[in-house]
mmCIF file of C-alpha atoms (C1' of nucleotides) in Angstrom:
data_model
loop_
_atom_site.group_PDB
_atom_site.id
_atom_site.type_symbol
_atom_site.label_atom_id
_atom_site.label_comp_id
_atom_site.label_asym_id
_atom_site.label_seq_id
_atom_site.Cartn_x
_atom_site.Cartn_y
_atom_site.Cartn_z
ATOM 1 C CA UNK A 1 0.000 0.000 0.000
ATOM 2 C CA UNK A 2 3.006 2.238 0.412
ATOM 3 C CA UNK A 3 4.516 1.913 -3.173
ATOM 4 C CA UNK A 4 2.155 1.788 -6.673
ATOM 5 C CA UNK A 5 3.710 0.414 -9.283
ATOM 6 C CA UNK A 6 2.908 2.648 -12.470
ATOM 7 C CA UNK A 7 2.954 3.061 -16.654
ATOM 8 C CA UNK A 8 6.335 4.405 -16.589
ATOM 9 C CA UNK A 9 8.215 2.082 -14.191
ATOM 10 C CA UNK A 10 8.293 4.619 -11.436
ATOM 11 C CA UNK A 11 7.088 4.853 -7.929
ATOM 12 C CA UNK A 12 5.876 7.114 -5.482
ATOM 13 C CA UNK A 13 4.754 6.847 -1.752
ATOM 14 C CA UNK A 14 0.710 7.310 -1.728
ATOM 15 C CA UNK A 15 1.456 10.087 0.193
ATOM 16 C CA UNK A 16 3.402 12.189 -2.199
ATOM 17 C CA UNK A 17 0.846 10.920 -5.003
ATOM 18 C CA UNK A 18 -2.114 12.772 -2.910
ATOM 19 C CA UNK A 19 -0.507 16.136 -3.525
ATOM 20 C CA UNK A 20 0.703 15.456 -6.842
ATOM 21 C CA UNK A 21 -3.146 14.953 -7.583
ATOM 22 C CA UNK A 22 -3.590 17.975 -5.840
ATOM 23 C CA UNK A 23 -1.242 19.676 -8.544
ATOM 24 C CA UNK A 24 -2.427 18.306 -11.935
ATOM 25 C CA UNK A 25 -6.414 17.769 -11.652
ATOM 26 C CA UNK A 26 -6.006 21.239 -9.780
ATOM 27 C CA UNK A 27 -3.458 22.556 -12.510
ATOM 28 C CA UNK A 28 -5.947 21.437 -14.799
ATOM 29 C CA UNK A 29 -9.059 23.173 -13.329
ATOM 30 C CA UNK A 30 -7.033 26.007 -12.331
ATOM 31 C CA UNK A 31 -6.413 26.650 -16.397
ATOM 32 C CA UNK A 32 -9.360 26.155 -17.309
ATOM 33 C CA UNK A 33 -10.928 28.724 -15.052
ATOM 34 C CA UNK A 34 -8.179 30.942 -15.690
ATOM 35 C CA UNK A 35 -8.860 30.941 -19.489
ATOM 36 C CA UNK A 36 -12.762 31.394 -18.856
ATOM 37 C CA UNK A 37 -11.419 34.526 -17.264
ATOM 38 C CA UNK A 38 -9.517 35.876 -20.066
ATOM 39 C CA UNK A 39 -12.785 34.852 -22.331
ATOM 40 C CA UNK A 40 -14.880 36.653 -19.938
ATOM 41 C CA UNK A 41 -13.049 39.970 -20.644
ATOM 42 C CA UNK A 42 -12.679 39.912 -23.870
ATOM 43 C CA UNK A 43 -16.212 38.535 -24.852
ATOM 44 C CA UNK A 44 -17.631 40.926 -22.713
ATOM 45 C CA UNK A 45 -17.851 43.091 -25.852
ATOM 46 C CA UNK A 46 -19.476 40.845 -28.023
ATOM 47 C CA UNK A 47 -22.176 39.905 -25.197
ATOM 48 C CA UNK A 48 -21.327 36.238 -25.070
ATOM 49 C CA UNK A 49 -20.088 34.168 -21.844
ATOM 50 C CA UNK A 50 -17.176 31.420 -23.022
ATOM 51 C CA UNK A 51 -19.483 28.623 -23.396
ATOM 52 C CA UNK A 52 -22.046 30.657 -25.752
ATOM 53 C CA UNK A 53 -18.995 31.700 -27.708
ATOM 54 C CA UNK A 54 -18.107 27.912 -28.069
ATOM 55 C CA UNK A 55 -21.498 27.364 -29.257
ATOM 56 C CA UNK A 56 -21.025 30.106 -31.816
ATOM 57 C CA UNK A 57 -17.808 28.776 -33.014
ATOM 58 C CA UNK A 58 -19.577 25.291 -33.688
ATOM 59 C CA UNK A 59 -22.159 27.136 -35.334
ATOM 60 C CA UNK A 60 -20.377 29.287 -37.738
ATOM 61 C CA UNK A 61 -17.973 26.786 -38.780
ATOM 62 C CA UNK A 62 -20.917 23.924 -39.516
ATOM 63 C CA UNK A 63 -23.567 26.370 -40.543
ATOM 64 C CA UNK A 64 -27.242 24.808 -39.239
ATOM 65 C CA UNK A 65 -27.333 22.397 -36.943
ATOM 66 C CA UNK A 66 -29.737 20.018 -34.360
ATOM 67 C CA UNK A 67 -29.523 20.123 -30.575
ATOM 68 C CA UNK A 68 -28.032 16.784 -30.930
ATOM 69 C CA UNK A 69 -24.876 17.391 -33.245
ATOM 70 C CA UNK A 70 -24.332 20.517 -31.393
ATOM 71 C CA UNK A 71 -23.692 18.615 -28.122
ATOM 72 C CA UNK A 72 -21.433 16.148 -29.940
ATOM 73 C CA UNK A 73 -19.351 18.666 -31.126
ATOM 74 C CA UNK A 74 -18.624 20.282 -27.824
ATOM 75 C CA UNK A 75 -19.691 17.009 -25.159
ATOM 76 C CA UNK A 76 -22.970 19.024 -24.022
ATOM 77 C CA UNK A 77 -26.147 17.752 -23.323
ATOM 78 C CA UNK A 78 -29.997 19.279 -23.750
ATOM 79 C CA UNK A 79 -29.908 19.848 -20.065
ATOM 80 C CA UNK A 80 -26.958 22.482 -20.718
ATOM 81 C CA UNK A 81 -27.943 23.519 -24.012
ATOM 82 C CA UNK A 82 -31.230 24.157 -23.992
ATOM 83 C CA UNK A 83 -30.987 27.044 -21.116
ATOM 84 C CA UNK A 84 -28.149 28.068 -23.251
ATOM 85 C CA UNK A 85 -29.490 28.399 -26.321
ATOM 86 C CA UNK A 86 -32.773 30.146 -25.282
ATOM 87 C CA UNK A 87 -30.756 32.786 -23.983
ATOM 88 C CA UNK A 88 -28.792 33.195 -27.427
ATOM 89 C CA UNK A 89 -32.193 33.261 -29.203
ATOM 90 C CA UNK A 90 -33.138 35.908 -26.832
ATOM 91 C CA UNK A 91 -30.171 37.890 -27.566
ATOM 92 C CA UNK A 92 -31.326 37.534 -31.022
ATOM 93 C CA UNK A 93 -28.131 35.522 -32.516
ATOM 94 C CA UNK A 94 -30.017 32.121 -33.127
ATOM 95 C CA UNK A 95 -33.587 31.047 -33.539
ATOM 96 C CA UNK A 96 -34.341 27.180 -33.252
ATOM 97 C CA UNK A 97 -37.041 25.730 -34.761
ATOM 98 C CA UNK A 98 -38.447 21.856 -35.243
ATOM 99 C CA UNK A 99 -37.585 20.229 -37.881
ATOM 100 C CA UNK A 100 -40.056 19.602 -40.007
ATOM 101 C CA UNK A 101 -39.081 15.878 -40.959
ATOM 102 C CA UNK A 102 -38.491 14.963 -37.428
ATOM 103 C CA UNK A 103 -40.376 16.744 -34.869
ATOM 104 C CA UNK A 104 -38.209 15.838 -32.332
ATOM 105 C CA UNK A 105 -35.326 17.354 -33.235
ATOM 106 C CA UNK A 106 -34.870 21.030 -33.326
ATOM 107 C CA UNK A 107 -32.460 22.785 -35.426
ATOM 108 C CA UNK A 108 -30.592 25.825 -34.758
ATOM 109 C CA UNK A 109 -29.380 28.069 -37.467
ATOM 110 C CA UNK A 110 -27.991 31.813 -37.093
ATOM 111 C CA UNK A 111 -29.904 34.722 -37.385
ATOM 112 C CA UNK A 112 -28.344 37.426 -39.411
ATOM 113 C CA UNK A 113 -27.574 39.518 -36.191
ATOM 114 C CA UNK A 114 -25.568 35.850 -35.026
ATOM 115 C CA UNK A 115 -24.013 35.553 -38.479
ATOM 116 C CA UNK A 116 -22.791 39.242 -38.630
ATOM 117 C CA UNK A 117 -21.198 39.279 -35.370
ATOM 118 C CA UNK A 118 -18.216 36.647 -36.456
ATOM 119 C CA UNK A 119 -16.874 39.550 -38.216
ATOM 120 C CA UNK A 120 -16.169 40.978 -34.679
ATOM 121 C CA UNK A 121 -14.758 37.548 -33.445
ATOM 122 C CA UNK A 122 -12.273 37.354 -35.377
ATOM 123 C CA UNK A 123 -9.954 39.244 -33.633
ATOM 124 C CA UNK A 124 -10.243 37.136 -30.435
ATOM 125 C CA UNK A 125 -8.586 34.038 -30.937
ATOM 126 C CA UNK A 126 -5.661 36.074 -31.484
ATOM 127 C CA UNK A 127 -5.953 38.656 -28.356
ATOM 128 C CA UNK A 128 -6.751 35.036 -26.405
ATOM 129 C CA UNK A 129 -3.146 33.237 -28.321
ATOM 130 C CA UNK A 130 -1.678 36.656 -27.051
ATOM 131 C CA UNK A 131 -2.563 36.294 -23.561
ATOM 132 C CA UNK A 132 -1.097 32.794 -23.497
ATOM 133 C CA UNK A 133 2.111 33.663 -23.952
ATOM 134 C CA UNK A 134 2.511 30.466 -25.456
ATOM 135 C CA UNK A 135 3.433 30.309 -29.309
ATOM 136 C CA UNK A 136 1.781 28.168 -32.282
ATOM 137 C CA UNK A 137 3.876 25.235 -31.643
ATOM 138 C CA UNK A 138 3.149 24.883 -28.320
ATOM 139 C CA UNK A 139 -0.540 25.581 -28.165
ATOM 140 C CA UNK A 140 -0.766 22.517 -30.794
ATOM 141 C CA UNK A 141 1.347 20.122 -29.000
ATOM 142 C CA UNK A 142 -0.995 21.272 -25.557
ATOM 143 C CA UNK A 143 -3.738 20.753 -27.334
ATOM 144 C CA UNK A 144 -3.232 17.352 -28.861
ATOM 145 C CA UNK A 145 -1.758 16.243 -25.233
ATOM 146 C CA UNK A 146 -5.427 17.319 -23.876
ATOM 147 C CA UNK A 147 -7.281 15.631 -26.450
ATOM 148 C CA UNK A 148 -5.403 12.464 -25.986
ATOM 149 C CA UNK A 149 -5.853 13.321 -22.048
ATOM 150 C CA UNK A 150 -9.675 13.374 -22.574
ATOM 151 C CA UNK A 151 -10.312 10.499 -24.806
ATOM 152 C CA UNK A 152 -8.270 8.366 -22.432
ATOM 153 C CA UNK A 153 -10.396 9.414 -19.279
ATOM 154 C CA UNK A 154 -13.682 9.222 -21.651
ATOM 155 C CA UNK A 155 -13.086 5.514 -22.177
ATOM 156 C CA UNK A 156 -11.440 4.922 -18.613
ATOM 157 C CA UNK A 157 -12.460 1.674 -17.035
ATOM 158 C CA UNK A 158 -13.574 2.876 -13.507
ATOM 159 C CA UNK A 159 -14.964 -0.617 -12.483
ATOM 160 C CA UNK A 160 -12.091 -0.812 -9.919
ATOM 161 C CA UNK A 161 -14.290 0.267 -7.180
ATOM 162 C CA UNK A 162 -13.672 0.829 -3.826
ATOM 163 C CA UNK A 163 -14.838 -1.873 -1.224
ATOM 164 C CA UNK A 164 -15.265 -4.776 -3.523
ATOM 165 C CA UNK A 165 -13.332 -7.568 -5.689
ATOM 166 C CA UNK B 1 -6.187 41.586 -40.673
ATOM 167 C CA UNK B 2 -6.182 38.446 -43.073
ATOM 168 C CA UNK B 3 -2.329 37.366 -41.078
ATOM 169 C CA UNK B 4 -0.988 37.809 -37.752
ATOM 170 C CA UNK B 5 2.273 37.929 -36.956
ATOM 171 C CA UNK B 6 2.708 35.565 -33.776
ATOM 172 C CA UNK B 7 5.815 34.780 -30.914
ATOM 173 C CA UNK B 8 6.596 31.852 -33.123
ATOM 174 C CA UNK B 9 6.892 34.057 -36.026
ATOM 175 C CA UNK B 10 4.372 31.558 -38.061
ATOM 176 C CA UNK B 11 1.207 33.507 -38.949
ATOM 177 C CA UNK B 12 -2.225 32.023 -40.052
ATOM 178 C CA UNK B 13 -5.076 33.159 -41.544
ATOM 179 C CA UNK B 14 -7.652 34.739 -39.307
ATOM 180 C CA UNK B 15 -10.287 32.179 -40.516
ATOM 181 C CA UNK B 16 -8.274 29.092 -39.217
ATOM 182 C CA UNK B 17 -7.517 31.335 -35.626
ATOM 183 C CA UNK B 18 -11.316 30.454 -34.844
ATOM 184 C CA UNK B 19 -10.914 27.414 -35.537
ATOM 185 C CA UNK B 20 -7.381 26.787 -33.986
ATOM 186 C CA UNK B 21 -8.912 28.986 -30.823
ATOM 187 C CA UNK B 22 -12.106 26.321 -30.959
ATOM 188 C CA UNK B 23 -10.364 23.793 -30.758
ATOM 189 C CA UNK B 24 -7.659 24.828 -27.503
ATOM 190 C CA UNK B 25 -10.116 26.355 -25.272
ATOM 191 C CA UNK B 26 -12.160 23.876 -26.504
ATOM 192 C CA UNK B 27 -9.581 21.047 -25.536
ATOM 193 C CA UNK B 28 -8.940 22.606 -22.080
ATOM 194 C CA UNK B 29 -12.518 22.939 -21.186
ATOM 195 C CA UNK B 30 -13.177 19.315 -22.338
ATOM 196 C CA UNK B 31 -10.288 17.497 -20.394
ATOM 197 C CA UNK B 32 -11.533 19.501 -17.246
ATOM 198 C CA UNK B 33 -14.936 18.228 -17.664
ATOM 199 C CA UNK B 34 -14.023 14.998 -18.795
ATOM 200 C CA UNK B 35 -11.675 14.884 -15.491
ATOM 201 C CA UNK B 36 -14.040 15.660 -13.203
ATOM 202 C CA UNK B 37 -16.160 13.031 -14.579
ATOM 203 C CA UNK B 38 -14.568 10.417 -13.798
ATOM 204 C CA UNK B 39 -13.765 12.300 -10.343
ATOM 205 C CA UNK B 40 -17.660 12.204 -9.769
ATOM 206 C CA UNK B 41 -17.643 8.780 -10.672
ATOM 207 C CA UNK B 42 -14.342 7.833 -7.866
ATOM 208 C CA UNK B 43 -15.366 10.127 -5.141
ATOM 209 C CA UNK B 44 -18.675 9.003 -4.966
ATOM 210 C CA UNK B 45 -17.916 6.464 -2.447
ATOM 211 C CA UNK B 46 -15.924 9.280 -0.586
ATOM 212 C CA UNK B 47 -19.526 11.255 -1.108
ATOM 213 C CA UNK B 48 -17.446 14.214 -2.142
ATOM 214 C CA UNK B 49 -17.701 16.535 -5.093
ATOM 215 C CA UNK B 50 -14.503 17.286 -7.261
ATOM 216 C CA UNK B 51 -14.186 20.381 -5.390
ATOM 217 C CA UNK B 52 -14.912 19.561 -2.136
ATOM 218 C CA UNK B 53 -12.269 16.793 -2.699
ATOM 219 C CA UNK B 54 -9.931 19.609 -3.573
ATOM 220 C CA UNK B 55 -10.926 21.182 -0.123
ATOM 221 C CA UNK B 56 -9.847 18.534 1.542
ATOM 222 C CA UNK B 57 -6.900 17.725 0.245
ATOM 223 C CA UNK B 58 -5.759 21.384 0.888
ATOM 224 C CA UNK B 59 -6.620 20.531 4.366
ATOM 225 C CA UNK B 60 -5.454 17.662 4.845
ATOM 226 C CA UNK B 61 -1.760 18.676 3.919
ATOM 227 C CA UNK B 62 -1.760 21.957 5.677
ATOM 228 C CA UNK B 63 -4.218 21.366 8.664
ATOM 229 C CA UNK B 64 -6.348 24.310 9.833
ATOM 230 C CA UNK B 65 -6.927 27.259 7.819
ATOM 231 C CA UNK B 66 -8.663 30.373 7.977
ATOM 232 C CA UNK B 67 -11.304 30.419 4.828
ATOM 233 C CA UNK B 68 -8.782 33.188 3.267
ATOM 234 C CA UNK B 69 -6.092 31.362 2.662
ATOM 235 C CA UNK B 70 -7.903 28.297 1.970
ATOM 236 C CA UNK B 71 -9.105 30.537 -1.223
ATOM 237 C CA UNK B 72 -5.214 31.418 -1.918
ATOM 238 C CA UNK B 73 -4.543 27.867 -2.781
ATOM 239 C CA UNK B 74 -7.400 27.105 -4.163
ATOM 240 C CA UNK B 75 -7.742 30.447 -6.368
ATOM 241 C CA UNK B 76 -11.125 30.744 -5.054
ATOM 242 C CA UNK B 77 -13.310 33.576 -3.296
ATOM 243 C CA UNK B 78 -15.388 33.051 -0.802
ATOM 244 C CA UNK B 79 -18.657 33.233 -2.767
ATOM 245 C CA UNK B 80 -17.860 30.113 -3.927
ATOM 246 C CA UNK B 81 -16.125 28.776 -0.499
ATOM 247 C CA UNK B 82 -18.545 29.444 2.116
ATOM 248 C CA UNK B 83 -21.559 27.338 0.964
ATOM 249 C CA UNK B 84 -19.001 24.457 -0.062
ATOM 250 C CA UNK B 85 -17.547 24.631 3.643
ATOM 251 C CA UNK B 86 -21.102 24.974 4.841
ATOM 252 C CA UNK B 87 -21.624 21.578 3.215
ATOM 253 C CA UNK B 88 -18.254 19.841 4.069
ATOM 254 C CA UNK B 89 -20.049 20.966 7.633
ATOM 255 C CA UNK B 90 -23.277 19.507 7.077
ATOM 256 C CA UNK B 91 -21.303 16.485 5.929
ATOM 257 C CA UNK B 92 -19.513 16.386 9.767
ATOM 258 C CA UNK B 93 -15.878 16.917 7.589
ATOM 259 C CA UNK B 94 -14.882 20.017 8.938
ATOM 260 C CA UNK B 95 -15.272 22.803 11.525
ATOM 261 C CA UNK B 96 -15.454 26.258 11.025
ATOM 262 C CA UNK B 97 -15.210 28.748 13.752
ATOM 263 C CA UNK B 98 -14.423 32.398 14.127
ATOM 264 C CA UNK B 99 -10.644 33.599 15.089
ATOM 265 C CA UNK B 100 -10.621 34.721 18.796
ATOM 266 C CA UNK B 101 -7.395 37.109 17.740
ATOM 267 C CA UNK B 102 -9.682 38.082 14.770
ATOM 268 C CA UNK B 103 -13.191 38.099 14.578
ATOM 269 C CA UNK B 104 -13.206 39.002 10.979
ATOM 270 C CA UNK B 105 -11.048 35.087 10.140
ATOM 271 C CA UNK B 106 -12.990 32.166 10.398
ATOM 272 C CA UNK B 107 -10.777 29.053 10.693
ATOM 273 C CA UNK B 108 -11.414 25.623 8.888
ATOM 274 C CA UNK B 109 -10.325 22.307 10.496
ATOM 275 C CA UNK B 110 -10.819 18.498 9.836
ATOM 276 C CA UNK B 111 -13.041 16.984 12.463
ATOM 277 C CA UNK B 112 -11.996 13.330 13.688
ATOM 278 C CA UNK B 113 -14.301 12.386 10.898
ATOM 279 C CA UNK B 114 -12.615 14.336 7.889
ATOM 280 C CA UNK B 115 -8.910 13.576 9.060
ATOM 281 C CA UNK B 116 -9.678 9.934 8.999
ATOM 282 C CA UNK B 117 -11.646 10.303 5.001
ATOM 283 C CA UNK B 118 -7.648 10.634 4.371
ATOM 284 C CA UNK B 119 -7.186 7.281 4.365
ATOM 285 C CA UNK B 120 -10.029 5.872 2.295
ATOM 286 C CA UNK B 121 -8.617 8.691 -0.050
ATOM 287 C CA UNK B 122 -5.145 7.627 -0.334
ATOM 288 C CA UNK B 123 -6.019 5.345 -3.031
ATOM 289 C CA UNK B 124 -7.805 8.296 -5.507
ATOM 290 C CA UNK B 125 -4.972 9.306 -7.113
ATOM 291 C CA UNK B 126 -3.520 5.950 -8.286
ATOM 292 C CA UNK B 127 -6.969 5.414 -9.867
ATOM 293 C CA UNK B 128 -6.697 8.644 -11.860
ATOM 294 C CA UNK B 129 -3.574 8.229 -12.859
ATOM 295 C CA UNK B 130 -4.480 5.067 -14.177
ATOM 296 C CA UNK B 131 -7.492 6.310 -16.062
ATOM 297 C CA UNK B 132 -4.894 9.299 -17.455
ATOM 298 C CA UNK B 133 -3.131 6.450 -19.508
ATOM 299 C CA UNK B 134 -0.237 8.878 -18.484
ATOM 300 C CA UNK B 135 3.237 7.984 -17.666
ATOM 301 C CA UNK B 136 4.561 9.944 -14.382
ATOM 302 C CA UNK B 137 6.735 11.841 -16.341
ATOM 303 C CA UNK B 138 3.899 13.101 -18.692
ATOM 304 C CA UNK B 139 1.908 14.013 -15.964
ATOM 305 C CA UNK B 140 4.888 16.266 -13.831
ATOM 306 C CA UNK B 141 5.454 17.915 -17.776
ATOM 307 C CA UNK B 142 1.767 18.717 -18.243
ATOM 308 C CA UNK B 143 1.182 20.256 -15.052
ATOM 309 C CA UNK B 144 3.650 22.205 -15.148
ATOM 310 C CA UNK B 145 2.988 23.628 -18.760
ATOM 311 C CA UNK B 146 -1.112 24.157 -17.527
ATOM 312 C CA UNK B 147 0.744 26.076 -14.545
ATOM 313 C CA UNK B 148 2.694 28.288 -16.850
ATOM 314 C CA UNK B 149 -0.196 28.908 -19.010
ATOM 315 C CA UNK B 150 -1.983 29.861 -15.696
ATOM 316 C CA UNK B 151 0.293 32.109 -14.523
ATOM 317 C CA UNK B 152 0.805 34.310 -18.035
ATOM 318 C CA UNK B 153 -3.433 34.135 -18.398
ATOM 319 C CA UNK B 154 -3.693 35.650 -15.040
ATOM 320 C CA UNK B 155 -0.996 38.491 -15.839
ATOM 321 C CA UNK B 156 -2.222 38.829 -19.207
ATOM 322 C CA UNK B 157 -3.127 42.994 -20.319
ATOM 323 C CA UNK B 158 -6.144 42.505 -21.847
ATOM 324 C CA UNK B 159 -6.134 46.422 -22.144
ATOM 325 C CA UNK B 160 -6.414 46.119 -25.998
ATOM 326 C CA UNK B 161 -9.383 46.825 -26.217
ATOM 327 C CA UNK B 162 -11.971 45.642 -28.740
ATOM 328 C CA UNK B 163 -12.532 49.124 -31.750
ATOM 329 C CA UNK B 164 -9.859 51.198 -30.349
ATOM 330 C CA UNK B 165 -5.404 51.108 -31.362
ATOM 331 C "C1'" DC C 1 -10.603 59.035 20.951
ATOM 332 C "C1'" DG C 2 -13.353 59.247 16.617
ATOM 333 C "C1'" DC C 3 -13.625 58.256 11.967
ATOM 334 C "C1'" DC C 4 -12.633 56.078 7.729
ATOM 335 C "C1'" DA C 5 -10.279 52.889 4.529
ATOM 336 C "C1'" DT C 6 -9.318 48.122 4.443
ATOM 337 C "C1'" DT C 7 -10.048 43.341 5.209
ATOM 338 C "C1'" DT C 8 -12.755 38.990 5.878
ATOM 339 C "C1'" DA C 9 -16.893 36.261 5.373
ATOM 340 C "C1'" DG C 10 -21.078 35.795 3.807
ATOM 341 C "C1'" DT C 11 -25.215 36.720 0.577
ATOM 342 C "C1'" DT C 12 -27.512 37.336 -3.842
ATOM 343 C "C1'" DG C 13 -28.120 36.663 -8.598
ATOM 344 C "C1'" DT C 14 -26.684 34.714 -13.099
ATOM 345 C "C1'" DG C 15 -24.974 31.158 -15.780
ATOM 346 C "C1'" DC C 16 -22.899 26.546 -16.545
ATOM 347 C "C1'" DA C 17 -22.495 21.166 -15.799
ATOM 348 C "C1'" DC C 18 -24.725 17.209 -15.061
ATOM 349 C "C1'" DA C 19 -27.846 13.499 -13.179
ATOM 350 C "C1'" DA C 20 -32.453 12.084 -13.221
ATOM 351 C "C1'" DC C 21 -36.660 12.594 -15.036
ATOM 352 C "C1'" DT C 22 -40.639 13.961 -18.361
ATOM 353 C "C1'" DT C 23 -42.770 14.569 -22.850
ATOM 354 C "C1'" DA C 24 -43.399 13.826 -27.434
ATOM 355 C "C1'" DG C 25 -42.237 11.796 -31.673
ATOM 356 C "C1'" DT C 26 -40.227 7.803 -34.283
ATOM 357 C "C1'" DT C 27 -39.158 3.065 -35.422
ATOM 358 C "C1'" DG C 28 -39.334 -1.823 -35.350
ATOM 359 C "C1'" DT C 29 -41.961 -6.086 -34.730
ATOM 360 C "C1'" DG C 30 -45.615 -9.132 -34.300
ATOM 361 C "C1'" DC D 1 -52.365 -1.572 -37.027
ATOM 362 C "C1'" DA D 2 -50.894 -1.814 -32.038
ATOM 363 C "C1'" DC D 3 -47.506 -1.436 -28.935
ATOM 364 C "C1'" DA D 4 -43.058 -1.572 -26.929
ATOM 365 C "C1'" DA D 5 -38.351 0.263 -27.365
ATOM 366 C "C1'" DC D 6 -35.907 3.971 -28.506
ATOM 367 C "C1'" DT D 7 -34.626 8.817 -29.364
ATOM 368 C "C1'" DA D 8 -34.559 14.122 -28.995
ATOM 369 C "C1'" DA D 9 -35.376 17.941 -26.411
ATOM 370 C "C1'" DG D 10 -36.727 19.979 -22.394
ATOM 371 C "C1'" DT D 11 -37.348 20.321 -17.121
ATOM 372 C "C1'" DT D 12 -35.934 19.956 -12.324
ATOM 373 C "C1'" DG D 13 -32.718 19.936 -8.693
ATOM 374 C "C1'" DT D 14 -27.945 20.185 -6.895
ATOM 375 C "C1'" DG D 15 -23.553 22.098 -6.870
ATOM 376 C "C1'" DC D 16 -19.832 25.136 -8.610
ATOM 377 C "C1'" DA D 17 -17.782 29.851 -10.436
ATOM 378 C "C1'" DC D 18 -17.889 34.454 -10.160
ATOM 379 C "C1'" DA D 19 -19.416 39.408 -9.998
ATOM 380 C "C1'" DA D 20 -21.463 42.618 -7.062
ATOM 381 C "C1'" DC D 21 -22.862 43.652 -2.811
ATOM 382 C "C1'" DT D 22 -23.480 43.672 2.535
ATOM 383 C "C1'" DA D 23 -22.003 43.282 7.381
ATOM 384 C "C1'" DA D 24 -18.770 43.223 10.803
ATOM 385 C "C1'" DA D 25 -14.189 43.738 12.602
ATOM 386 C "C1'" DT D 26 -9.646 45.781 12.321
ATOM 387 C "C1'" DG D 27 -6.057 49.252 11.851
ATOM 388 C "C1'" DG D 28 -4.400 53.500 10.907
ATOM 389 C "C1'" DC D 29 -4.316 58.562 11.401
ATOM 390 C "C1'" DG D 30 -5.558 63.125 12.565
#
DNA sequence: CGCCATTTAGTTGTGCACAACTTAGTTGTG
DNA sequence: CACAACTAAGTTGTGCACAACTAAATGGCG
């Protein structure tokens, strides 16, 4: 109980690995929140909060789309889109509307206003790359890390549960 | 406006900077999420949130702690503190009592209770490690990169502001 | 001492994330 | 066709993050 054995042939005492999980899943969280910070200032503008921005990027890159796909794209469900998007269509940026050829599925598309306002987002990615201080290189290689970080946790086996065996 | 210049000295069309900048904060926000997933899914039988957890591991390596400084390592205020201590206090965790040197402080200590949770928790980490797929070494190099990035996004000047130069 | 700026917690209100559930529409099968 | 299984969106309830504010205590400074 003292020593885990691990991936990369190293081993800590389960002491030391309690505060090195207190560094990277709070490194991690720390980031994130530190970034919806940066997004918070300079989306203030534009009248979006980060994830409504997110939602906008899906939706000006892939034009039209269901609740559904929308959630695929950015791992969302209706029960944090739905909220979402009524207050985008109230701010007059999208409108959603059933389909027509399968009533339960709505699709949202941009509204002119919604479709207009990329113009001013353009700038953004760049103040945000700015305020990284990272360069190109690195914000790849971080990003492909993360995505490899989240597809591994995605399809973690957690069955390893406490009490039993 | 079509190119930026950029740190790296590569540039890239403003076009692909939404998409690039969809697809890092993107990644970021995703592997947080998709972390504390499979936190939920671990601490459940601890019958602590992600960060509650967090709480107590803060406590648990420094002891007592007045709410203040608690927030310092956490990078949290107490608007988001007080009614997760009030629950770690429902929950029979933790104490919280006002300073007798000053009346303002309220300090934050493990009951019996909470110090012993330590030991059902040693084993947390390992597990989410495992579910990582990370080696050690990738882990140490990650956090410190999300730390970095932390530190320049909370120093950023986001004075640039949106129409004016 | 009296007064005011500062500090510390806590409260309120908004928005997001997510589990659990509801509602309505669709599809497959006998 | 009837009916069960499934699917899409929405609703409800809990908890977190954060801005803006309030209340109370402290610490200077004239």
């Amino acid at each position: 109980m003292a020593d885990k054995r691990y991936p990369g042939g190293m081993t800590l005492p389960a002491a030391d690995w309690l505060r090195l999980d207190q560094q990277i899943c709070f490194s991690l969280n720390a980031a994130s929140r530190a970034f919806g910070g940066v997004y918070r200032v300079i989306l203030k503008d534009l009248g979006l909060t980060y994830p409504q921005y997110l939602v906008m990027l899906v939706l000006w890159e892939h034009g039209e789309l269901p609740v559904k796909k929308l959630g695929e794209h950015l791992r969302l469900d209706s029960g944090t889109l739905s909220p979402l998007l009524k207050r985008l269509e109230a701010a007059g940026l999208v409108r959603r509307e059933r389909s027509a050829r399968d009533e339960r599925s709505v699709q949202v598309r941009l509204t002119e206003e919604g479709t207009a306002l990329r113009e001013r987002a353009v700038e953004v990615p760049r103040r945000i790359a700015t305020a990284t201080g990272f360069d190109l290189a690195e914000l790849q290689d971080l990003r492909s890390r993360l995505e490899r970080l989240t597809t591994a946790l995605d399809g973690a086996d957690l069955t390893e549960t406490a009490g039993r065996d």
